[in-house]
Coordinates of C-alpha atoms in Angstrom, one line a residue:
Chain J
X1 CA 0.0 0.0 0.0
X2 CA 1.3 3.4 -0.8
X3 CA 2.3 5.5 2.0
X4 CA -0.5 7.7 3.2
X5 CA 1.1 11.1 3.5
X6 CA -0.7 13.8 5.1
X7 CA -3.8 14.5 3.0
X8 CA -3.3 16.6 0.0
X9 CA -4.4 20.1 0.6
X10 CA -5.9 21.9 -2.4
X11 CA -8.0 24.5 -0.7
X12 CA -8.3 27.8 -2.4
X13 CA -9.5 30.9 -0.7
X14 CA -13.0 32.2 -1.3
X15 CA -14.0 34.1 -4.3
X16 CA -13.9 37.5 -2.6
X17 CA -10.2 37.1 -2.0
X18 CA -9.7 36.8 -5.7
X19 CA -11.9 39.7 -6.4
X20 CA -10.2 41.9 -4.1
X21 CA -6.8 41.1 -5.4
X22 CA -7.9 41.5 -8.9
X23 CA -9.7 44.8 -8.3
X24 CA -6.7 46.1 -6.6
X25 CA -4.5 45.3 -9.5
X26 CA -6.9 46.8 -11.9
X27 CA -7.1 49.9 -9.9
X28 CA -3.4 50.1 -9.9
X29 CA -3.4 49.8 -13.6
X30 CA -5.9 52.5 -13.7
X31 CA -3.8 54.7 -11.7
X32 CA -1.0 54.3 -14.1
X33 CA -3.1 56.1 -16.6
X34 CA -2.2 53.6 -19.2
X35 CA -5.7 53.2 -20.3
X36 CA -6.3 56.7 -21.2
X37 CA -3.3 56.9 -23.4
X38 CA -3.8 55.6 -26.9
X39 CA -2.0 52.5 -26.5
X40 CA -2.4 49.5 -28.6
X41 CA -5.1 47.2 -27.5
X42 CA -2.7 44.3 -27.3
X43 CA -0.6 45.9 -24.8
X44 CA -3.5 46.7 -22.6
X45 CA -4.7 43.2 -22.9
X46 CA -1.4 41.9 -22.0
X47 CA -1.2 44.1 -19.0
X48 CA -4.6 43.1 -17.8
X49 CA -3.8 39.5 -18.4
X50 CA -0.7 39.8 -16.4
X51 CA -2.4 41.6 -13.7
X52 CA -5.0 38.9 -13.6
X53 CA -2.4 36.2 -13.2
X54 CA -0.4 38.0 -10.7
X55 CA -3.4 38.8 -8.6
X56 CA -4.5 35.2 -8.8
X57 CA -1.2 34.0 -7.7
X58 CA -1.3 36.3 -4.8
X59 CA -4.8 35.5 -3.9
X60 CA -4.2 31.8 -4.0
X61 CA -1.7 31.7 -1.3
X62 CA 1.2 33.8 -2.3
X63 CA 4.4 31.9 -2.1
X64 CA 3.1 28.8 -0.5
X65 CA 2.4 27.2 -3.8
X66 CA 5.0 26.2 -6.3
X67 CA 3.1 27.4 -9.3
X68 CA 2.3 30.7 -7.8
X69 CA 5.8 31.3 -6.8
X70 CA 7.0 30.5 -10.3
X71 CA 4.4 32.8 -11.7
X72 CA 5.3 35.7 -9.6
X73 CA 8.9 35.2 -10.2
X74 CA 8.3 35.2 -13.9
X75 CA 6.3 38.3 -13.7
X76 CA 8.9 40.0 -11.6
X77 CA 11.5 39.1 -14.1
X78 CA 9.6 40.8 -16.8
X79 CA 9.3 43.9 -14.8
X80 CA 12.9 43.5 -13.8
X81 CA 12.0 43.7 -10.2
X82 CA 13.9 41.9 -7.6
X83 CA 11.7 39.4 -5.8
X84 CA 12.7 37.8 -2.6
X85 CA 10.8 34.9 -1.4
X86 CA 11.0 33.5 2.1
X87 CA 13.5 30.8 2.2
X88 CA 12.0 27.4 2.7
X89 CA 13.7 24.8 4.8
X90 CA 13.4 22.1 2.2
X91 CA 15.3 22.4 -1.0
X92 CA 12.5 22.1 -3.5
X93 CA 14.8 22.2 -6.4
X94 CA 16.7 19.0 -6.0
X95 CA 15.2 16.2 -7.8
X96 CA 16.3 12.7 -7.3
X97 CA 16.1 10.8 -10.5
X98 CA 16.4 7.2 -9.8
X99 CA 17.7 4.9 -12.4
X100 CA 14.6 2.7 -12.4
X101 CA 11.9 2.3 -15.0
X102 CA 9.7 4.6 -13.0
X103 CA 8.6 6.5 -16.0
X104 CA 5.7 5.3 -17.9
X105 CA 6.4 6.8 -21.3
X106 CA 2.8 7.6 -22.2
X107 CA 2.1 9.2 -18.9
X108 CA 5.3 11.1 -19.0
X109 CA 4.5 12.6 -22.3
X110 CA 1.3 14.0 -21.0
X111 CA 3.1 15.1 -17.9
X112 CA 5.5 17.1 -20.1
X113 CA 2.6 18.9 -21.7
X114 CA 1.2 19.6 -18.3
X115 CA 4.5 20.9 -17.2
X116 CA 4.5 23.4 -20.0
X117 CA 1.1 24.6 -19.1
X118 CA 1.4 24.9 -15.4
X119 CA 3.8 27.6 -14.3
X120 CA 6.8 26.2 -12.5
X121 CA 6.1 22.7 -13.6
X122 CA 9.4 22.1 -15.0
X123 CA 11.1 21.3 -11.8
X124 CA 8.6 19.1 -10.3
X125 CA 8.1 15.4 -10.0
X126 CA 5.0 14.0 -11.5
X127 CA 3.1 13.5 -8.3
X128 CA 3.9 16.9 -7.1
X129 CA 2.9 18.2 -10.5
X130 CA -0.5 16.7 -10.2
X131 CA -1.0 18.4 -6.8
X132 CA 0.0 21.7 -8.2
X133 CA -2.2 21.2 -11.2
X134 CA -5.2 20.5 -9.0
X135 CA -4.6 23.7 -7.1
X136 CA -3.9 25.6 -10.2
X137 CA -7.1 24.5 -11.8
X138 CA -9.1 25.6 -8.8
X139 CA -7.5 29.0 -8.8
X140 CA -7.9 29.5 -12.5
X141 CA -11.5 28.6 -12.4
X142 CA -12.0 31.0 -9.5
X143 CA -10.2 33.8 -11.4
X144 CA -12.3 33.2 -14.4
X145 CA -15.4 33.5 -12.4
X146 CA -14.3 36.8 -10.9
X147 CA -13.4 38.2 -14.2
X148 CA -16.6 37.1 -15.8
X149 CA -18.5 38.9 -13.1
X150 CA -16.5 42.0 -13.6
X151 CA -17.1 42.0 -17.2
X152 CA -20.7 41.4 -16.8
X153 CA -21.0 44.0 -14.2
X154 CA -19.0 46.6 -16.0
X155 CA -20.5 46.2 -19.4
X156 CA -24.1 45.5 -19.0
X157 CA -26.0 45.1 -22.1
Chain E
X1 CA 35.6 -65.3 30.6
X2 CA 36.3 -61.7 31.1
X3 CA 34.9 -61.1 27.8
X4 CA 31.9 -63.0 28.7
X5 CA 31.6 -61.0 31.8
X6 CA 31.9 -57.8 29.9
X7 CA 29.4 -59.0 27.4
X8 CA 27.0 -59.9 30.1
X9 CA 27.2 -56.6 31.8
X10 CA 27.0 -54.9 28.6
X11 CA 24.0 -56.7 27.6
X12 CA 21.8 -55.8 30.5
X13 CA 21.2 -52.3 29.4
X14 CA 19.9 -53.2 26.0
X15 CA 16.7 -54.8 27.3
X16 CA 16.2 -51.6 29.3
X17 CA 16.7 -49.6 26.3
X18 CA 14.4 -51.8 24.4
X19 CA 11.8 -51.1 27.0
X20 CA 12.4 -47.5 26.5
X21 CA 12.2 -47.8 22.8
X22 CA 8.8 -49.2 22.9
X23 CA 7.4 -46.0 24.3
X24 CA 5.6 -44.2 21.6
X25 CA 6.3 -40.7 22.8
X26 CA 8.7 -38.6 20.9
X27 CA 10.4 -37.0 23.8
X28 CA 11.4 -40.1 25.6
X29 CA 13.7 -41.4 22.8
X30 CA 15.5 -38.2 22.9
X31 CA 16.1 -38.6 26.6
X32 CA 17.1 -42.2 26.0
X33 CA 19.7 -41.4 23.6
X34 CA 22.2 -40.1 26.0
X35 CA 21.3 -43.1 28.2
X36 CA 21.9 -45.4 25.3
X37 CA 25.0 -43.5 24.4
X38 CA 26.4 -44.0 27.8
X39 CA 25.4 -47.6 27.8
X40 CA 26.5 -48.4 24.3
X41 CA 29.7 -46.6 24.8
X42 CA 30.7 -49.5 26.7
X43 CA 30.6 -51.3 23.5
X44 CA 33.4 -49.2 22.2
X45 CA 36.3 -51.1 23.5
X46 CA 35.1 -54.2 21.9
X47 CA 34.3 -52.4 18.8
X48 CA 37.7 -50.8 18.7
X49 CA 39.0 -54.2 18.5
X50 CA 38.0 -54.3 14.9
X51 CA 41.0 -52.3 13.8
X52 CA 43.4 -53.7 16.3
X53 CA 45.5 -56.7 15.9
X54 CA 43.5 -59.6 16.8
X55 CA 44.3 -62.0 19.4
X56 CA 42.4 -65.2 19.6
X57 CA 40.1 -63.8 22.2
X58 CA 39.5 -60.8 20.1
X59 CA 39.0 -62.9 17.2
X60 CA 36.4 -64.7 19.0
X61 CA 34.8 -61.5 20.0
X62 CA 35.2 -60.2 16.5
X63 CA 33.6 -63.3 15.2
X64 CA 30.7 -62.9 17.5
X65 CA 30.4 -59.2 16.6
X66 CA 31.0 -59.9 13.0
X67 CA 28.1 -62.2 12.8
X68 CA 25.9 -60.0 14.9
X69 CA 26.8 -56.9 12.9
X70 CA 26.5 -58.6 9.6
X71 CA 23.1 -59.7 10.6
X72 CA 22.4 -56.2 11.8
X73 CA 23.5 -54.7 8.6
X74 CA 21.8 -57.1 6.5
X75 CA 18.6 -57.1 8.4
X76 CA 17.7 -53.4 7.9
X77 CA 18.2 -53.6 4.2
X78 CA 15.0 -55.5 3.5
X79 CA 13.2 -53.0 5.7
X80 CA 14.7 -50.1 3.9
X81 CA 11.5 -49.8 1.9
X82 CA 9.7 -49.3 5.0
X83 CA 11.8 -46.3 5.9
X84 CA 10.8 -44.4 2.9
X85 CA 7.2 -45.0 3.7
X86 CA 5.9 -44.8 7.2
X87 CA 8.4 -43.8 9.7
X88 CA 7.1 -44.5 13.1
X89 CA 6.1 -48.1 12.7
X90 CA 8.9 -49.0 10.4
X91 CA 11.5 -47.5 12.7
X92 CA 10.1 -49.1 15.7
X93 CA 10.2 -52.4 13.9
X94 CA 13.8 -51.9 12.9
X95 CA 14.9 -50.9 16.2
X96 CA 13.3 -53.9 17.8
X97 CA 15.2 -56.0 15.3
X98 CA 18.4 -54.3 16.3
X99 CA 17.7 -54.9 19.9
X100 CA 16.9 -58.5 19.0
X101 CA 20.2 -58.8 17.3
X102 CA 22.0 -57.4 20.2
X103 CA 20.2 -59.8 22.3
X104 CA 21.2 -62.5 20.0
X105 CA 24.8 -61.4 20.4
X106 CA 24.4 -61.8 24.1
X107 CA 22.9 -65.2 23.6
X108 CA 25.5 -66.3 21.3
X109 CA 28.2 -65.1 23.5
X110 CA 27.8 -68.1 25.6
X111 CA 28.3 -70.3 22.6
X112 CA 31.4 -69.1 20.9
X113 CA 31.4 -69.9 17.3
X114 CA 33.6 -72.7 16.5
X115 CA 34.7 -71.6 13.2
X116 CA 35.9 -68.1 13.3
X117 CA 34.9 -66.4 10.2
X118 CA 37.7 -65.7 7.8
X119 CA 39.6 -62.5 8.0
X120 CA 37.9 -61.4 5.0
X121 CA 34.7 -61.6 6.7
X122 CA 36.0 -59.3 9.3
X123 CA 36.5 -56.6 6.9
X124 CA 33.2 -57.0 5.2
X125 CA 31.0 -55.7 8.0
X126 CA 33.5 -52.8 8.2
X127 CA 33.1 -52.1 4.6
X128 CA 29.5 -52.6 4.9
X129 CA 29.5 -50.2 7.8
X130 CA 31.6 -47.6 6.2
X131 CA 30.4 -48.0 2.7
X132 CA 26.8 -48.1 3.4
X133 CA 25.5 -44.6 3.2
X134 CA 22.1 -46.0 3.5
X135 CA 22.9 -47.1 7.0
X136 CA 23.8 -43.6 7.8
X137 CA 20.6 -42.4 6.4
X138 CA 18.7 -45.0 8.3
X139 CA 20.6 -44.2 11.4
X140 CA 19.5 -40.6 10.9
X141 CA 16.0 -41.7 10.5
X142 CA 16.1 -43.7 13.6
X143 CA 16.4 -40.5 15.4
X144 CA 13.0 -39.4 14.2
X145 CA 11.1 -42.5 14.7
X146 CA 9.3 -41.1 17.6
X147 CA 8.4 -37.7 16.3
X148 CA 6.8 -37.5 13.0
X149 CA 7.0 -33.8 12.9
X150 CA 10.6 -34.0 12.4
X151 CA 10.2 -35.9 9.2
X152 CA 10.2 -33.0 6.9
X153 CA 12.9 -31.3 8.8
X154 CA 15.2 -34.2 9.0
X155 CA 14.6 -34.9 5.4
X156 CA 16.0 -31.6 4.6
X157 CA 18.7 -31.9 7.1
X158 CA 19.6 -35.4 6.1
X159 CA 22.0 -34.5 3.4
X160 CA 24.0 -32.6 5.9
X161 CA 24.0 -35.4 8.3
X162 CA 24.5 -37.9 5.6
X163 CA 27.7 -36.2 4.6
X164 CA 28.6 -36.0 8.2
X165 CA 28.0 -39.6 8.5
X166 CA 30.0 -40.5 5.5
X167 CA 32.8 -38.4 6.8
X168 CA 32.6 -40.1 10.0
X169 CA 32.4 -43.5 8.4
X170 CA 36.0 -43.8 9.1
X171 CA 35.2 -43.6 12.7
X172 CA 32.3 -45.8 12.3
X173 CA 34.6 -48.7 12.0
X174 CA 36.0 -48.2 15.4
X175 CA 33.0 -47.2 17.2
X176 CA 30.1 -48.9 15.5
X177 CA 27.1 -47.8 17.3
X178 CA 28.1 -44.6 19.0
X179 CA 28.8 -42.5 15.9
X180 CA 25.6 -43.9 14.5
X181 CA 23.9 -43.1 17.7
X182 CA 25.6 -39.8 17.9
X183 CA 24.3 -39.4 14.5
X184 CA 20.9 -40.2 15.9
X185 CA 21.2 -37.5 18.4
X186 CA 22.7 -34.9 16.1
X187 CA 20.0 -34.9 13.4
X188 CA 17.5 -34.4 16.1
X189 CA 19.2 -31.5 17.6
X190 CA 19.6 -29.5 14.4
X191 CA 16.1 -30.5 13.4
X192 CA 14.9 -29.3 16.7
X193 CA 16.9 -26.2 16.4
X194 CA 15.7 -25.7 12.9
X195 CA 12.2 -26.0 13.9
X196 CA 12.8 -23.7 16.8
X197 CA 14.7 -21.4 14.6
X198 CA 11.9 -21.3 12.1
X199 CA 9.4 -20.6 14.8
X200 CA 11.6 -17.9 16.3
X201 CA 12.3 -16.5 12.9
X202 CA 8.6 -16.1 12.1
X203 CA 8.1 -14.6 15.5
X204 CA 11.2 -12.5 15.0
X205 CA 10.0 -11.3 11.6
X206 CA 6.7 -10.4 13.0
X207 CA 8.4 -8.5 15.7
X208 CA 10.8 -7.0 13.3
X209 CA 8.1 -4.9 11.7
X210 CA 7.1 -2.9 14.8
X211 CA 10.7 -2.4 15.5
X212 CA 11.5 -0.1 12.6
X213 CA 8.8 2.2 13.8
X214 CA 10.3 2.3 17.2
X215 CA 13.8 2.9 16.0
X216 CA 14.5 5.8 13.8
X217 CA 16.0 3.9 11.0
X218 CA 18.6 5.9 9.2
X219 CA 18.5 3.7 6.2
X220 CA 15.8 2.6 3.9
X221 CA 14.2 -0.2 5.8
X222 CA 12.3 -1.5 2.9
X223 CA 14.5 -4.5 2.2
X224 CA 14.2 -5.8 5.7
X225 CA 10.6 -5.6 5.5
X226 CA 10.6 -7.1 2.1
X227 CA 12.3 -10.2 3.5
X228 CA 9.9 -10.1 6.3
X229 CA 7.1 -9.9 3.9
X230 CA 8.5 -12.9 1.9
X231 CA 8.9 -15.0 4.9
X232 CA 5.6 -14.2 6.3
X233 CA 4.0 -15.1 3.0
X234 CA 5.8 -18.4 3.0
X235 CA 5.4 -19.5 6.5
X236 CA 2.4 -17.6 7.8
X237 CA -1.1 -18.3 6.5
X238 CA -2.5 -16.4 3.7
X239 CA -3.2 -12.9 4.8
X240 CA -3.5 -9.9 2.6
X241 CA -0.5 -7.9 3.4
X242 CA -1.7 -4.6 2.3
X243 CA -0.9 -3.1 5.6
X244 CA -0.6 0.5 5.9
X245 CA 2.9 1.5 6.5
X246 CA 4.2 2.7 9.8
X247 CA 4.1 6.4 10.3
X248 CA 6.9 7.8 8.1
X249 CA 9.9 9.2 9.8
X250 CA 12.6 10.0 7.4
X251 CA 11.6 7.5 4.9
X252 CA 8.4 6.0 3.7
X253 CA 8.0 2.4 5.0
X254 CA 6.3 0.1 2.6
X255 CA 5.4 -3.5 2.9
X256 CA 5.7 -5.7 0.0
X257 CA 2.4 -7.0 -1.2
X258 CA 1.6 -10.6 -1.6
X259 CA 2.7 -12.0 -4.9
X260 CA 4.5 -8.9 -6.0
X261 CA 8.1 -8.1 -6.6
X262 CA 9.9 -6.9 -3.6
X263 CA 13.1 -5.2 -4.8
X264 CA 13.4 -1.7 -3.8
X265 CA 13.0 -0.3 -7.2
X266 CA 9.7 -1.8 -7.9
X267 CA 8.4 -0.9 -4.5
X268 CA 9.3 2.7 -5.0
X269 CA 7.8 2.5 -8.4
X270 CA 4.6 1.2 -6.9
X271 CA 4.5 3.9 -4.3
X272 CA 5.0 6.5 -6.9
X273 CA 2.3 5.1 -9.1
X274 CA -0.2 5.0 -6.3
X275 CA 0.6 8.5 -5.4
X276 CA -0.1 9.6 -8.9
X277 CA -3.3 7.6 -8.9
X278 CA -4.4 9.3 -5.8
X279 CA -3.9 12.7 -7.3
X280 CA -5.5 11.7 -10.5
X281 CA -8.6 11.0 -8.5
X282 CA -8.5 14.5 -7.1
X283 CA -8.1 16.0 -10.5
X284 CA -11.0 13.9 -11.8
X285 CA -13.3 15.7 -9.4
X286 CA -12.1 19.0 -10.5
X287 CA -12.2 18.6 -14.2
X288 CA -15.7 18.3 -15.5
X289 CA -16.5 15.5 -17.8
X290 CA -13.7 13.2 -16.6
X291 CA -16.0 10.6 -15.3
X292 CA -16.5 8.9 -18.6
X293 CA -12.9 8.8 -19.4
X294 CA -10.8 6.2 -17.7
X295 CA -7.1 5.5 -17.9
X296 CA -4.3 7.8 -17.0
X297 CA -3.4 8.9 -20.5
X298 CA -6.9 10.0 -21.5
X299 CA -7.4 11.6 -18.1
X300 CA -4.3 13.6 -18.5
X301 CA -5.4 14.6 -21.9
X302 CA -8.6 15.9 -20.5
X303 CA -6.9 17.7 -17.7
X304 CA -4.5 19.4 -20.2
X305 CA -7.4 20.5 -22.3
X306 CA -9.2 21.9 -19.4
X307 CA -6.2 23.9 -18.2
X308 CA -5.7 25.2 -21.7
X309 CA -9.3 26.2 -21.9
X310 CA -9.2 28.0 -18.6
X311 CA -6.2 30.0 -19.7
X312 CA -7.8 30.9 -22.9
X313 CA -10.8 32.1 -21.0
X314 CA -8.7 34.3 -18.9
X315 CA -7.1 35.8 -21.9
X316 CA -10.5 36.4 -23.5
X317 CA -11.9 38.0 -20.5
X318 CA -9.0 40.3 -20.0
X319 CA -9.5 41.4 -23.6
X320 CA -13.0 42.2 -22.8
X321 CA -12.0 44.0 -19.7
X322 CA -9.6 46.1 -21.5
X323 CA -12.3 47.3 -23.9
X324 CA -14.5 48.3 -21.0
X325 CA -14.8 51.9 -20.3
X326 CA -12.1 52.5 -17.9
X327 CA -13.5 55.3 -15.9
X328 CA -15.6 52.7 -14.3
X329 CA -12.7 51.0 -13.0
X330 CA -11.7 54.0 -11.0
X331 CA -13.0 53.2 -7.6
X332 CA -11.3 53.4 -4.4
X333 CA -10.0 50.1 -3.6
X334 CA -8.8 51.2 -0.2
X335 CA -12.3 51.1 0.9
X336 CA -12.6 47.5 0.0
X337 CA -9.9 46.5 2.2
X338 CA -11.1 44.2 4.9
X339 CA -8.8 42.7 7.4
X340 CA -10.7 39.4 7.4
X341 CA -10.6 38.9 3.8
X342 CA -7.2 39.9 2.6
X343 CA -4.4 37.4 2.9
X344 CA -1.2 39.0 3.8
X345 CA 1.2 38.5 1.1
X346 CA 4.8 39.3 0.9
X347 CA 5.0 40.1 -2.7
X348 CA 3.7 43.6 -2.4
X349 CA 6.5 44.9 -4.4
X350 CA 5.1 43.3 -7.4
X351 CA 2.3 45.7 -7.6
X352 CA 2.5 48.3 -10.2
X353 CA 4.6 51.2 -9.4
X354 CA 1.6 53.4 -9.1
X355 CA 0.8 52.2 -5.6
X356 CA 1.1 54.9 -3.1
X357 CA 2.9 54.5 0.1
X358 CA -0.3 54.7 2.1
X359 CA -2.0 52.1 0.1
X360 CA 1.0 49.9 0.6
X361 CA 0.6 50.2 4.2
X362 CA -3.0 49.2 3.7
X363 CA -1.8 45.8 3.0
X364 CA -0.8 45.1 6.5
X365 CA -4.1 43.8 7.8
X366 CA -3.4 43.1 11.3
X367 CA -5.1 45.9 13.3
X368 CA -8.5 47.3 12.9
X369 CA -7.3 50.6 14.1
X370 CA -4.5 50.6 11.6
X371 CA -7.1 50.0 9.0
X372 CA -9.1 52.8 10.2
X373 CA -6.2 55.2 10.2
X374 CA -5.3 54.0 6.7
X375 CA -8.7 54.6 5.5
X376 CA -8.9 58.0 7.0
X377 CA -5.6 58.8 5.5
X378 CA -7.0 58.1 2.1
X379 CA -8.8 60.7 0.2
X380 CA -12.1 59.9 1.6
X381 CA -13.5 62.7 3.7
X382 CA -15.6 60.7 6.0
X383 CA -15.9 60.9 9.7
X384 CA -14.3 58.1 11.6
X385 CA -17.4 56.3 12.7
X386 CA -18.6 56.5 9.3
X387 CA -15.3 55.2 8.1
X388 CA -15.5 52.2 10.3
X389 CA -19.0 51.6 9.3
X390 CA -18.3 52.1 5.7
X391 CA -15.4 49.8 5.7
X392 CA -17.2 47.3 7.6
X393 CA -20.2 47.5 5.4
X394 CA -18.3 47.5 2.2
X395 CA -16.0 44.8 3.4
X396 CA -18.9 42.7 4.6
X397 CA -20.5 43.3 1.3
X398 CA -17.6 41.6 -0.2
X399 CA -17.5 38.8 2.3
X400 CA -21.1 38.1 2.1
X401 CA -21.2 37.4 -1.6
X402 CA -22.4 33.9 -1.8
X403 CA -23.9 34.1 -5.2
X404 CA -22.8 35.6 -8.5
X405 CA -25.9 37.6 -8.9
X406 CA -25.3 39.5 -5.7
X407 CA -21.8 40.1 -6.7
X408 CA -22.6 41.5 -10.1
X409 CA -25.2 43.7 -8.5
X410 CA -22.7 45.2 -6.2
X411 CA -20.2 45.6 -8.9
X412 CA -22.7 47.3 -11.1
X413 CA -23.1 49.8 -8.3
X414 CA -19.5 50.3 -7.9
X415 CA -19.1 51.5 -11.4
X416 CA -20.5 54.7 -10.2
X417 CA -17.8 55.1 -7.7
X418 CA -15.4 57.8 -7.7
X419 CA -14.1 59.2 -4.6
X420 CA -16.9 61.6 -4.3
X421 CA -19.6 59.2 -5.2
X422 CA -18.5 56.8 -2.6
X423 CA -19.2 59.5 0.0
X424 CA -22.6 60.0 -1.1
X425 CA -23.4 56.3 -1.3
X426 CA -22.0 55.6 2.0
X427 CA -24.0 58.5 3.4
X428 CA -27.1 56.9 2.0
X429 CA -26.0 53.6 3.4
X430 CA -25.6 55.1 6.8
X431 CA -29.0 56.5 6.7
X432 CA -30.4 53.1 6.3
X433 CA -29.9 50.4 8.7
X434 CA -26.5 48.9 8.1
X435 CA -27.5 45.4 8.7
X436 CA -25.7 42.5 7.2
X437 CA -28.8 41.1 5.8
X438 CA -29.7 44.3 4.1
X439 CA -26.5 44.8 2.4
X440 CA -27.7 44.5 -1.1
X441 CA -30.6 46.7 -0.5
X442 CA -28.4 49.4 0.8
X443 CA -26.1 49.2 -2.0
X444 CA -28.7 49.1 -4.6
X445 CA -29.9 52.6 -3.7

């Protein structure tokens, strides 16, 4: 029987947390006065998208999750900001690759695709990847809901 | 004369031993063996005579013994077949024959054989003795005549003893019965030990498993448990060994399952696969429409598609948002800050550069008072009680958004917000009863 680790925790905060974060980021964008200037739509879209992701990452637990950490780091790199994360006790980066036929080729192929999708998936083992994917999916769906509400609210027909 | 005396004294014990032999219990023969040993050791001096130079007396003795031993050796051979079959009965029969022969020797002692057998004959029993591995085997089997449970064990231990016997065959010539009898004793002892060993081993193995939990094993204890698992499978009865492992300390303790490979690689492999299976189940619940699909690969396909669709949705919605009239987005987010809702995050610096210092300080959500001061320091010109009320109402309006419809309603109201509007709205909200239940009504003014 597999070892029963402590139960996998994939809780995400409530919707309002996401909303708050997203609205904050949007208001910040607003304050930058970028919207008023005649920028290309693409840039604005990109900014909003990035703001959405960043706020989602922050809402979902900040640096407690691998994917959120990777996302934030990526965003910070784009802005050329220095990001410091609290140092964890465990070294998350070291991966022991045992020389056994642990890798089911079909499964690993899919896992590779998943790794490309989920931020920070490159450095994870498959089981950890699945955990992160679950949490990521939850947060993504929450964020989508929030944004949908915003759009509906702000642009009523 | 002396010889006769010796013979007479020596022959008394055998009837006693015969009496002992007839007891069916298994323990008694074991006890009798030392007795017999001590008794029959008295035979040794005469037996030793086989290799010595023979005087006439010795020749006589030898002749007597030769005849007796030849009869002895020859007699068990027909009953050899009995050995392979039943043990208890056959053995008892043979031993009775032996005793009979010994008795005959005693009987014949009084009547010395007139014709001493030729010298050649003398050697024959020796050769028969030494060269008869079957005798050694039979001698070994004699040891187990009383206890049938030793059968299996002694069968396995026989080769060892057989070899031992054959090695000792040189000594057999000099001491006819004692090495044989020693052989009798010896197979029993290792057999006994073996049985005891096996019992203790099973017990030991069963105890071994709780032990790793007690001791903080610095090494991967899987192999020890694998062996324990193997042994338990072989010796214990059929039990499904899917035990939960002991609480993990440094390493994950796994028990090998019945009928599965037990090398560490495959165990690790299995642990990993089960972990992944667990998580796949989690994901299955999250991803809609995964119930029909089974199998890891297809499931993963579904999951990947779902993630991609979600990301595309985010992009699409952000496009939509960007096209929205942006004045509506200008509302004071400071008011929306609630200390219950916000999660303190350490990555505040990632916010856009437009954040003001005060609003940065808004992100420390530990004190209500701090919140109030922050709010008051914002551009809202509201009185402090109103501030608190307002923050609480607005915050609670966010916290109490169980449904989407309520949320969208509140959002639609917020689109009117600018800093001035907020004041008015809150004023209106204060006028009404700021209950939690009537949040939406208040806001929908």
